[in-house]
């Protein structure tokens, strides 16, 4: 009995220990800083504008600031290839982390100082500048995280990054509301600018990532062009690169279509704001946290291929729960079950899929290649949602719409399964994941 208890304790400690390694803790603090700019131009700005008497059409138009994150691929090469004077002595990643962090702080403070009621145009510019600075910060943070984590830590580190992102975005949003109620919105935004510090301090404390590789020295115009095109040339030279890119583009279309319409469903089913807050925000938050932990453990135990395939199936099937909720009507138990299952699946998938995408990067071009991958992973779903989701719901109803989003998940599942069976997953891997263990294979 004692031996069994001891073995169980060791097994539990073995599952928890990877989360306490310095690289994983670093990923957590990096995630905190990555998440807060979203809150500044997302829900927080929406509340600020609404309380300032701005009309709804103008408020919703501010969501276009998020499109900047999909465009970051066009300047990500700068973070890989341009060496900063003076600060560059600290290392390529550390110097850019400090500069990008300062840019985010300056952009958030600039947004704090504008008055939407007096000059909505200046507020638009300020919000876009936060988007540009936040996207640049993300480029550096993603590169630093991938190059700091050892291959076997990619799953755990991705999970810790997701934890940090959720806490950073939620923490900044909550801090803004508390400070705004007492000291006004300008003070609230200035206070939230401090959320850039965790990533900056992490980079200073840990120093340059051990796995960072410098691209070849560049001197002339041809070499500069290589710094721009090199990351993409290297990626597309790999065996099966186009199929990998196709998977990146299609794997999350159904999930994105479904996720961006949940609030419409809840409203039409007659759920109150209190019920939405309790189940969508409350239950959803903790379910997502549980899913992240499960994802980290599954990646370590099952390996990349199996854990990602399971994630794709779970994310697809989770849409069925909302079809069931739509058919059942107003049901608190049904809403809790649907939200809980969807968030566990999303948390799990967020870890293992991000780990796979991280492993695709070449360590010489981490920033540019991960920017390409992360932008491609969301652009199709967002475009389809913005252009067709509402019309489809009106034409076919919620039940058939969510059944359709489940079907749309099938191509990604089948494609990844075929890539695994054919060996394409291994042959297309970047140097960031080339020695990643596959205990389940």
PDB file of C-alpha atoms in Angstrom, residues 34-284:
ATOM      1  CA  UNK A  34       1.451  38.854 -24.760  1.00  0.00           C
ATOM      2  CA  UNK A  35      -2.164  38.801 -23.592  1.00  0.00           C
ATOM      3  CA  UNK A  36      -2.648  42.287 -22.216  1.00  0.00           C
ATOM      4  CA  UNK A  37      -2.550  44.356 -25.466  1.00  0.00           C
ATOM      5  CA  UNK A  38      -5.542  42.300 -26.684  1.00  0.00           C
ATOM      6  CA  UNK A  39      -7.500  43.456 -23.645  1.00  0.00           C
ATOM      7  CA  UNK A  40      -6.501  47.077 -24.221  1.00  0.00           C
ATOM      8  CA  UNK A  41      -8.010  47.205 -27.728  1.00  0.00           C
ATOM      9  CA  UNK A  42     -10.670  44.551 -27.122  1.00  0.00           C
ATOM     10  CA  UNK A  43     -13.227  44.363 -24.328  1.00  0.00           C
ATOM     11  CA  UNK A  44     -11.612  47.176 -22.316  1.00  0.00           C
ATOM     12  CA  UNK A  45     -11.692  49.662 -25.182  1.00  0.00           C
ATOM     13  CA  UNK A  46     -15.240  48.581 -26.054  1.00  0.00           C
ATOM     14  CA  UNK A  47     -16.371  49.370 -22.502  1.00  0.00           C
ATOM     15  CA  UNK A  48     -14.506  52.678 -22.492  1.00  0.00           C
ATOM     16  CA  UNK A  49     -16.068  53.778 -25.780  1.00  0.00           C
ATOM     17  CA  UNK A  50     -19.555  52.652 -24.763  1.00  0.00           C
ATOM     18  CA  UNK A  51     -19.324  54.544 -21.476  1.00  0.00           C
ATOM     19  CA  UNK A  52     -18.093  57.554 -23.444  1.00  0.00           C
ATOM     20  CA  UNK A  53     -21.319  57.648 -25.462  1.00  0.00           C
ATOM     21  CA  UNK A  54     -19.819  56.416 -28.759  1.00  0.00           C
ATOM     22  CA  UNK A  55     -22.379  54.780 -31.085  1.00  0.00           C
ATOM     23  CA  UNK A  56     -22.382  50.989 -31.528  1.00  0.00           C
ATOM     24  CA  UNK A  57     -21.294  50.986 -35.191  1.00  0.00           C
ATOM     25  CA  UNK A  58     -18.189  52.976 -34.351  1.00  0.00           C
ATOM     26  CA  UNK A  59     -17.434  50.767 -31.352  1.00  0.00           C
ATOM     27  CA  UNK A  60     -17.607  47.540 -33.359  1.00  0.00           C
ATOM     28  CA  UNK A  61     -15.443  49.051 -36.110  1.00  0.00           C
ATOM     29  CA  UNK A  62     -12.568  49.180 -33.625  1.00  0.00           C
ATOM     30  CA  UNK A  63     -12.251  45.393 -33.864  1.00  0.00           C
ATOM     31  CA  UNK A  64     -10.452  46.004 -37.171  1.00  0.00           C
ATOM     32  CA  UNK A  65      -7.411  46.923 -35.076  1.00  0.00           C
ATOM     33  CA  UNK A  66      -6.958  43.181 -34.504  1.00  0.00           C
ATOM     34  CA  UNK A  67      -6.289  42.667 -38.224  1.00  0.00           C
ATOM     35  CA  UNK A  68      -2.832  44.110 -37.585  1.00  0.00           C
ATOM     36  CA  UNK A  69      -1.964  40.833 -35.861  1.00  0.00           C
ATOM     37  CA  UNK A  70      -2.660  38.972 -39.114  1.00  0.00           C
ATOM     38  CA  UNK A  71      -0.300  41.312 -40.978  1.00  0.00           C
ATOM     39  CA  UNK A  72       2.680  40.881 -38.645  1.00  0.00           C
ATOM     40  CA  UNK A  73       4.248  38.361 -41.004  1.00  0.00           C
ATOM     41  CA  UNK A  74       5.246  41.256 -43.270  1.00  0.00           C
ATOM     42  CA  UNK A  75       7.632  42.801 -40.730  1.00  0.00           C
ATOM     43  CA  UNK A  76       8.523  39.783 -38.576  1.00  0.00           C
ATOM     44  CA  UNK A  77      11.753  39.314 -40.577  1.00  0.00           C
ATOM     45  CA  UNK A  78      13.043  42.554 -39.018  1.00  0.00           C
ATOM     46  CA  UNK A  79      13.082  40.930 -35.579  1.00  0.00           C
ATOM     47  CA  UNK A  80      15.174  38.062 -36.966  1.00  0.00           C
ATOM     48  CA  UNK A  81      17.505  40.024 -39.212  1.00  0.00           C
ATOM     49  CA  UNK A  82      18.047  43.555 -37.888  1.00  0.00           C
ATOM     50  CA  UNK A  83      20.614  43.968 -35.123  1.00  0.00           C
ATOM     51  CA  UNK A  84      19.913  46.896 -32.828  1.00  0.00           C
ATOM     52  CA  UNK A  85      22.741  49.278 -31.959  1.00  0.00           C
ATOM     53  CA  UNK A  86      23.931  49.473 -28.341  1.00  0.00           C
ATOM     54  CA  UNK A  87      21.136  47.263 -26.937  1.00  0.00           C
ATOM     55  CA  UNK A  88      22.164  44.583 -29.440  1.00  0.00           C
ATOM     56  CA  UNK A  89      25.025  43.694 -27.106  1.00  0.00           C
ATOM     57  CA  UNK A  90      22.458  42.020 -24.871  1.00  0.00           C
ATOM     58  CA  UNK A  91      21.555  39.631 -27.693  1.00  0.00           C
ATOM     59  CA  UNK A  92      19.162  39.665 -30.636  1.00  0.00           C
ATOM     60  CA  UNK A  93      16.100  38.425 -28.744  1.00  0.00           C
ATOM     61  CA  UNK A  94      16.723  40.299 -25.475  1.00  0.00           C
ATOM     62  CA  UNK A  95      17.342  43.635 -27.207  1.00  0.00           C
ATOM     63  CA  UNK A  96      14.199  43.330 -29.335  1.00  0.00           C
ATOM     64  CA  UNK A  97      12.164  42.254 -26.287  1.00  0.00           C
ATOM     65  CA  UNK A  98      13.132  45.466 -24.506  1.00  0.00           C
ATOM     66  CA  UNK A  99      12.447  47.666 -27.537  1.00  0.00           C
ATOM     67  CA  UNK A 100       9.121  46.007 -28.359  1.00  0.00           C
ATOM     68  CA  UNK A 101       8.074  46.180 -24.712  1.00  0.00           C
ATOM     69  CA  UNK A 102       8.834  49.890 -24.590  1.00  0.00           C
ATOM     70  CA  UNK A 103       6.861  50.399 -27.808  1.00  0.00           C
ATOM     71  CA  UNK A 104       3.827  48.665 -26.267  1.00  0.00           C
ATOM     72  CA  UNK A 105       4.084  50.760 -23.098  1.00  0.00           C
ATOM     73  CA  UNK A 106       4.328  53.949 -25.147  1.00  0.00           C
ATOM     74  CA  UNK A 107       1.397  52.930 -27.385  1.00  0.00           C
ATOM     75  CA  UNK A 108      -0.845  52.060 -24.420  1.00  0.00           C
ATOM     76  CA  UNK A 109      -0.005  55.333 -22.667  1.00  0.00           C
ATOM     77  CA  UNK A 110      -0.747  57.174 -25.918  1.00  0.00           C
ATOM     78  CA  UNK A 111      -4.159  55.466 -26.032  1.00  0.00           C
ATOM     79  CA  UNK A 112      -4.658  56.500 -22.401  1.00  0.00           C
ATOM     80  CA  UNK A 113      -4.140  60.155 -23.241  1.00  0.00           C
ATOM     81  CA  UNK A 114      -6.648  60.436 -26.123  1.00  0.00           C
ATOM     82  CA  UNK A 115     -10.264  61.400 -25.498  1.00  0.00           C
ATOM     83  CA  UNK A 116     -12.651  59.359 -27.700  1.00  0.00           C
ATOM     84  CA  UNK A 117     -15.504  61.819 -27.187  1.00  0.00           C
ATOM     85  CA  UNK A 118     -13.357  64.747 -28.339  1.00  0.00           C
ATOM     86  CA  UNK A 119     -11.394  63.088 -31.179  1.00  0.00           C
ATOM     87  CA  UNK A 120     -12.490  59.657 -32.382  1.00  0.00           C
ATOM     88  CA  UNK A 121      -9.958  59.803 -35.236  1.00  0.00           C
ATOM     89  CA  UNK A 122      -7.040  60.108 -32.825  1.00  0.00           C
ATOM     90  CA  UNK A 123      -8.474  57.196 -30.846  1.00  0.00           C
ATOM     91  CA  UNK A 124      -8.564  55.038 -33.979  1.00  0.00           C
ATOM     92  CA  UNK A 125      -4.917  55.822 -34.722  1.00  0.00           C
ATOM     93  CA  UNK A 126      -3.948  55.150 -31.103  1.00  0.00           C
ATOM     94  CA  UNK A 127      -5.740  51.784 -31.121  1.00  0.00           C
ATOM     95  CA  UNK A 128      -4.029  50.738 -34.359  1.00  0.00           C
ATOM     96  CA  UNK A 129      -0.657  51.742 -32.902  1.00  0.00           C
ATOM     97  CA  UNK A 130      -1.351  49.503 -29.896  1.00  0.00           C
ATOM     98  CA  UNK A 131      -2.154  46.715 -32.369  1.00  0.00           C
ATOM     99  CA  UNK A 132       1.113  47.249 -34.269  1.00  0.00           C
ATOM    100  CA  UNK A 133       3.181  47.426 -31.081  1.00  0.00           C
ATOM    101  CA  UNK A 134       1.360  44.420 -29.583  1.00  0.00           C
ATOM    102  CA  UNK A 135       1.857  42.367 -32.751  1.00  0.00           C
ATOM    103  CA  UNK A 136       5.585  43.229 -32.758  1.00  0.00           C
ATOM    104  CA  UNK A 137       5.795  42.279 -29.080  1.00  0.00           C
ATOM    105  CA  UNK A 138       4.096  38.976 -29.966  1.00  0.00           C
ATOM    106  CA  UNK A 139       6.666  38.295 -32.686  1.00  0.00           C
ATOM    107  CA  UNK A 140       9.520  38.647 -30.207  1.00  0.00           C
ATOM    108  CA  UNK A 141       7.710  36.778 -27.425  1.00  0.00           C
ATOM    109  CA  UNK A 142       6.882  33.792 -29.642  1.00  0.00           C
ATOM    110  CA  UNK A 143      10.468  33.603 -30.921  1.00  0.00           C
ATOM    111  CA  UNK A 144      11.911  33.888 -27.400  1.00  0.00           C
ATOM    112  CA  UNK A 145       9.540  31.220 -26.056  1.00  0.00           C
ATOM    113  CA  UNK A 146      10.277  28.711 -28.826  1.00  0.00           C
ATOM    114  CA  UNK A 147      14.047  29.201 -28.607  1.00  0.00           C
ATOM    115  CA  UNK A 148      14.083  29.064 -24.795  1.00  0.00           C
ATOM    116  CA  UNK A 149      12.074  25.846 -24.508  1.00  0.00           C
ATOM    117  CA  UNK A 150      13.830  22.551 -25.083  1.00  0.00           C
ATOM    118  CA  UNK A 151      12.074  20.261 -27.595  1.00  0.00           C
ATOM    119  CA  UNK A 152      10.526  18.085 -24.864  1.00  0.00           C
ATOM    120  CA  UNK A 153       9.176  21.232 -23.157  1.00  0.00           C
ATOM    121  CA  UNK A 154       7.239  22.547 -26.156  1.00  0.00           C
ATOM    122  CA  UNK A 155       3.951  21.078 -24.938  1.00  0.00           C
ATOM    123  CA  UNK A 156       4.313  22.176 -21.318  1.00  0.00           C
ATOM    124  CA  UNK A 157       5.715  25.542 -22.334  1.00  0.00           C
ATOM    125  CA  UNK A 158       2.846  26.154 -24.741  1.00  0.00           C
ATOM    126  CA  UNK A 159       0.438  25.340 -21.915  1.00  0.00           C
ATOM    127  CA  UNK A 160       2.149  27.741 -19.526  1.00  0.00           C
ATOM    128  CA  UNK A 161       2.107  30.406 -22.225  1.00  0.00           C
ATOM    129  CA  UNK A 162      -1.647  29.878 -22.639  1.00  0.00           C
ATOM    130  CA  UNK A 163      -2.119  30.156 -18.861  1.00  0.00           C
ATOM    131  CA  UNK A 164      -0.144  33.392 -18.863  1.00  0.00           C
ATOM    132  CA  UNK A 165      -2.064  34.785 -21.840  1.00  0.00           C
ATOM    133  CA  UNK A 166      -5.434  34.179 -20.196  1.00  0.00           C
ATOM    134  CA  UNK A 167      -4.309  35.613 -16.862  1.00  0.00           C
ATOM    135  CA  UNK A 168      -2.601  38.591 -18.497  1.00  0.00           C
ATOM    136  CA  UNK A 169      -5.593  39.517 -20.639  1.00  0.00           C
ATOM    137  CA  UNK A 170      -8.126  38.933 -17.855  1.00  0.00           C
ATOM    138  CA  UNK A 171      -5.935  40.617 -15.239  1.00  0.00           C
ATOM    139  CA  UNK A 172      -5.375  43.707 -17.371  1.00  0.00           C
ATOM    140  CA  UNK A 173      -9.077  43.912 -18.184  1.00  0.00           C
ATOM    141  CA  UNK A 174     -10.050  43.633 -14.517  1.00  0.00           C
ATOM    142  CA  UNK A 175      -7.403  46.134 -13.384  1.00  0.00           C
ATOM    143  CA  UNK A 176      -8.593  48.615 -16.006  1.00  0.00           C
ATOM    144  CA  UNK A 177     -12.188  48.416 -14.790  1.00  0.00           C
ATOM    145  CA  UNK A 178     -11.205  48.815 -11.127  1.00  0.00           C
ATOM    146  CA  UNK A 179      -8.884  51.773 -11.721  1.00  0.00           C
ATOM    147  CA  UNK A 180     -11.252  53.426 -14.212  1.00  0.00           C
ATOM    148  CA  UNK A 181     -14.072  53.388 -11.655  1.00  0.00           C
ATOM    149  CA  UNK A 182     -11.877  55.302  -9.191  1.00  0.00           C
ATOM    150  CA  UNK A 183      -9.434  57.389 -11.202  1.00  0.00           C
ATOM    151  CA  UNK A 184     -10.720  57.450 -14.801  1.00  0.00           C
ATOM    152  CA  UNK A 185      -9.812  55.627 -18.006  1.00  0.00           C
ATOM    153  CA  UNK A 186      -6.541  57.451 -18.622  1.00  0.00           C
ATOM    154  CA  UNK A 187      -5.144  56.269 -15.287  1.00  0.00           C
ATOM    155  CA  UNK A 188      -6.494  52.771 -15.970  1.00  0.00           C
ATOM    156  CA  UNK A 189      -4.591  52.430 -19.242  1.00  0.00           C
ATOM    157  CA  UNK A 190      -1.381  53.811 -17.724  1.00  0.00           C
ATOM    158  CA  UNK A 191      -1.638  51.254 -14.901  1.00  0.00           C
ATOM    159  CA  UNK A 192      -2.160  48.392 -17.345  1.00  0.00           C
ATOM    160  CA  UNK A 193       0.983  49.329 -19.282  1.00  0.00           C
ATOM    161  CA  UNK A 194       2.910  47.630 -16.461  1.00  0.00           C
ATOM    162  CA  UNK A 195       1.805  44.249 -17.865  1.00  0.00           C
ATOM    163  CA  UNK A 196       4.574  44.604 -20.474  1.00  0.00           C
ATOM    164  CA  UNK A 197       7.176  44.229 -17.724  1.00  0.00           C
ATOM    165  CA  UNK A 198       6.966  40.443 -17.056  1.00  0.00           C
ATOM    166  CA  UNK A 199       8.298  39.568 -20.535  1.00  0.00           C
ATOM    167  CA  UNK A 200      10.947  42.283 -20.443  1.00  0.00           C
ATOM    168  CA  UNK A 201      12.197  41.216 -17.012  1.00  0.00           C
ATOM    169  CA  UNK A 202      12.134  37.542 -18.021  1.00  0.00           C
ATOM    170  CA  UNK A 203      14.377  38.289 -20.991  1.00  0.00           C
ATOM    171  CA  UNK A 204      16.780  40.301 -18.830  1.00  0.00           C
ATOM    172  CA  UNK A 205      16.964  37.587 -16.151  1.00  0.00           C
ATOM    173  CA  UNK A 206      17.302  34.569 -18.455  1.00  0.00           C
ATOM    174  CA  UNK A 207      19.334  36.288 -21.147  1.00  0.00           C
ATOM    175  CA  UNK A 208      19.594  35.231 -24.771  1.00  0.00           C
ATOM    176  CA  UNK A 209      17.846  31.893 -25.512  1.00  0.00           C
ATOM    177  CA  UNK A 210      20.259  28.980 -25.595  1.00  0.00           C
ATOM    178  CA  UNK A 211      18.824  27.663 -28.875  1.00  0.00           C
ATOM    179  CA  UNK A 212      18.857  30.971 -30.769  1.00  0.00           C
ATOM    180  CA  UNK A 213      20.764  30.708 -34.022  1.00  0.00           C
ATOM    181  CA  UNK A 214      21.984  33.740 -35.907  1.00  0.00           C
ATOM    182  CA  UNK A 215      21.283  33.815 -39.650  1.00  0.00           C
ATOM    183  CA  UNK A 216      24.292  34.314 -41.883  1.00  0.00           C
ATOM    184  CA  UNK A 217      25.861  37.791 -41.829  1.00  0.00           C
ATOM    185  CA  UNK A 218      24.238  40.286 -44.171  1.00  0.00           C
ATOM    186  CA  UNK A 219      26.034  43.218 -45.778  1.00  0.00           C
ATOM    187  CA  UNK A 220      24.655  44.139 -49.228  1.00  0.00           C
ATOM    188  CA  UNK A 221      21.235  44.519 -50.815  1.00  0.00           C
ATOM    189  CA  UNK A 222      21.182  40.867 -51.859  1.00  0.00           C
ATOM    190  CA  UNK A 223      21.803  39.830 -48.282  1.00  0.00           C
ATOM    191  CA  UNK A 224      19.068  42.146 -47.041  1.00  0.00           C
ATOM    192  CA  UNK A 225      16.658  40.542 -49.516  1.00  0.00           C
ATOM    193  CA  UNK A 226      17.733  37.140 -48.182  1.00  0.00           C
ATOM    194  CA  UNK A 227      16.772  38.278 -44.692  1.00  0.00           C
ATOM    195  CA  UNK A 228      13.278  39.110 -45.967  1.00  0.00           C
ATOM    196  CA  UNK A 229      12.725  36.093 -48.220  1.00  0.00           C
ATOM    197  CA  UNK A 230      14.982  33.576 -46.488  1.00  0.00           C
ATOM    198  CA  UNK A 231      12.498  32.442 -43.790  1.00  0.00           C
ATOM    199  CA  UNK A 232       9.814  31.739 -46.388  1.00  0.00           C
ATOM    200  CA  UNK A 233      12.184  30.156 -48.912  1.00  0.00           C
ATOM    201  CA  UNK A 234      13.476  27.795 -46.227  1.00  0.00           C
ATOM    202  CA  UNK A 235       9.950  26.832 -45.179  1.00  0.00           C
ATOM    203  CA  UNK A 236       8.624  26.178 -48.674  1.00  0.00           C
ATOM    204  CA  UNK A 237      11.709  24.179 -49.668  1.00  0.00           C
ATOM    205  CA  UNK A 238      10.748  21.481 -47.180  1.00  0.00           C
ATOM    206  CA  UNK A 239       9.133  18.271 -48.351  1.00  0.00           C
ATOM    207  CA  UNK A 240       5.363  18.683 -48.276  1.00  0.00           C
ATOM    208  CA  UNK A 241       5.484  22.347 -47.220  1.00  0.00           C
ATOM    209  CA  UNK A 242       2.375  23.247 -49.237  1.00  0.00           C
ATOM    210  CA  UNK A 243       0.353  20.505 -47.569  1.00  0.00           C
ATOM    211  CA  UNK A 244       1.554  21.674 -44.169  1.00  0.00           C
ATOM    212  CA  UNK A 245       0.477  25.216 -45.034  1.00  0.00           C
ATOM    213  CA  UNK A 246      -2.885  23.883 -46.255  1.00  0.00           C
ATOM    214  CA  UNK A 247      -3.357  22.165 -42.901  1.00  0.00           C
ATOM    215  CA  UNK A 248      -2.490  25.392 -41.078  1.00  0.00           C
ATOM    216  CA  UNK A 249      -5.091  27.272 -43.114  1.00  0.00           C
ATOM    217  CA  UNK A 250      -7.980  24.783 -42.817  1.00  0.00           C
ATOM    218  CA  UNK A 251      -7.526  23.030 -39.464  1.00  0.00           C
ATOM    219  CA  UNK A 252      -9.468  25.566 -37.416  1.00  0.00           C
ATOM    220  CA  UNK A 253     -12.074  26.946 -39.832  1.00  0.00           C
ATOM    221  CA  UNK A 254     -15.025  25.156 -38.219  1.00  0.00           C
ATOM    222  CA  UNK A 255     -13.871  25.933 -34.698  1.00  0.00           C
ATOM    223  CA  UNK A 256     -13.396  29.640 -35.479  1.00  0.00           C
ATOM    224  CA  UNK A 257     -16.784  29.921 -37.204  1.00  0.00           C
ATOM    225  CA  UNK A 258     -18.476  28.365 -34.180  1.00  0.00           C
ATOM    226  CA  UNK A 259     -16.587  30.267 -31.476  1.00  0.00           C
ATOM    227  CA  UNK A 260     -17.318  33.698 -32.899  1.00  0.00           C
ATOM    228  CA  UNK A 261     -21.091  33.064 -32.947  1.00  0.00           C
ATOM    229  CA  UNK A 262     -21.705  31.694 -29.443  1.00  0.00           C
ATOM    230  CA  UNK A 263     -22.857  35.026 -28.002  1.00  0.00           C
ATOM    231  CA  UNK A 264     -25.431  35.347 -30.812  1.00  0.00           C
ATOM    232  CA  UNK A 265     -26.791  31.910 -29.892  1.00  0.00           C
ATOM    233  CA  UNK A 266     -26.983  32.747 -26.188  1.00  0.00           C
ATOM    234  CA  UNK A 267     -28.822  35.978 -26.906  1.00  0.00           C
ATOM    235  CA  UNK A 268     -31.359  34.317 -29.182  1.00  0.00           C
ATOM    236  CA  UNK A 269     -31.966  31.544 -26.644  1.00  0.00           C
ATOM    237  CA  UNK A 270     -32.803  34.183 -24.049  1.00  0.00           C
ATOM    238  CA  UNK A 271     -29.924  33.742 -21.627  1.00  0.00           C
ATOM    239  CA  UNK A 272     -29.488  36.684 -19.264  1.00  0.00           C
ATOM    240  CA  UNK A 273     -26.232  38.581 -18.814  1.00  0.00           C
ATOM    241  CA  UNK A 274     -25.835  36.979 -15.389  1.00  0.00           C
ATOM    242  CA  UNK A 275     -26.202  33.503 -16.873  1.00  0.00           C
ATOM    243  CA  UNK A 276     -23.725  34.293 -19.637  1.00  0.00           C
ATOM    244  CA  UNK A 277     -21.267  35.684 -17.090  1.00  0.00           C
ATOM    245  CA  UNK A 278     -21.619  32.603 -14.880  1.00  0.00           C
ATOM    246  CA  UNK A 279     -21.346  29.924 -17.554  1.00  0.00           C
ATOM    247  CA  UNK A 280     -19.531  31.440 -20.534  1.00  0.00           C
ATOM    248  CA  UNK A 281     -17.040  33.474 -18.495  1.00  0.00           C
ATOM    249  CA  UNK A 282     -16.889  31.601 -15.180  1.00  0.00           C
ATOM    250  CA  UNK A 283     -17.254  27.947 -16.170  1.00  0.00           C
ATOM    251  CA  UNK A 284     -15.470  28.614 -19.461  1.00  0.00           C
TER     252      UNK A 284
END
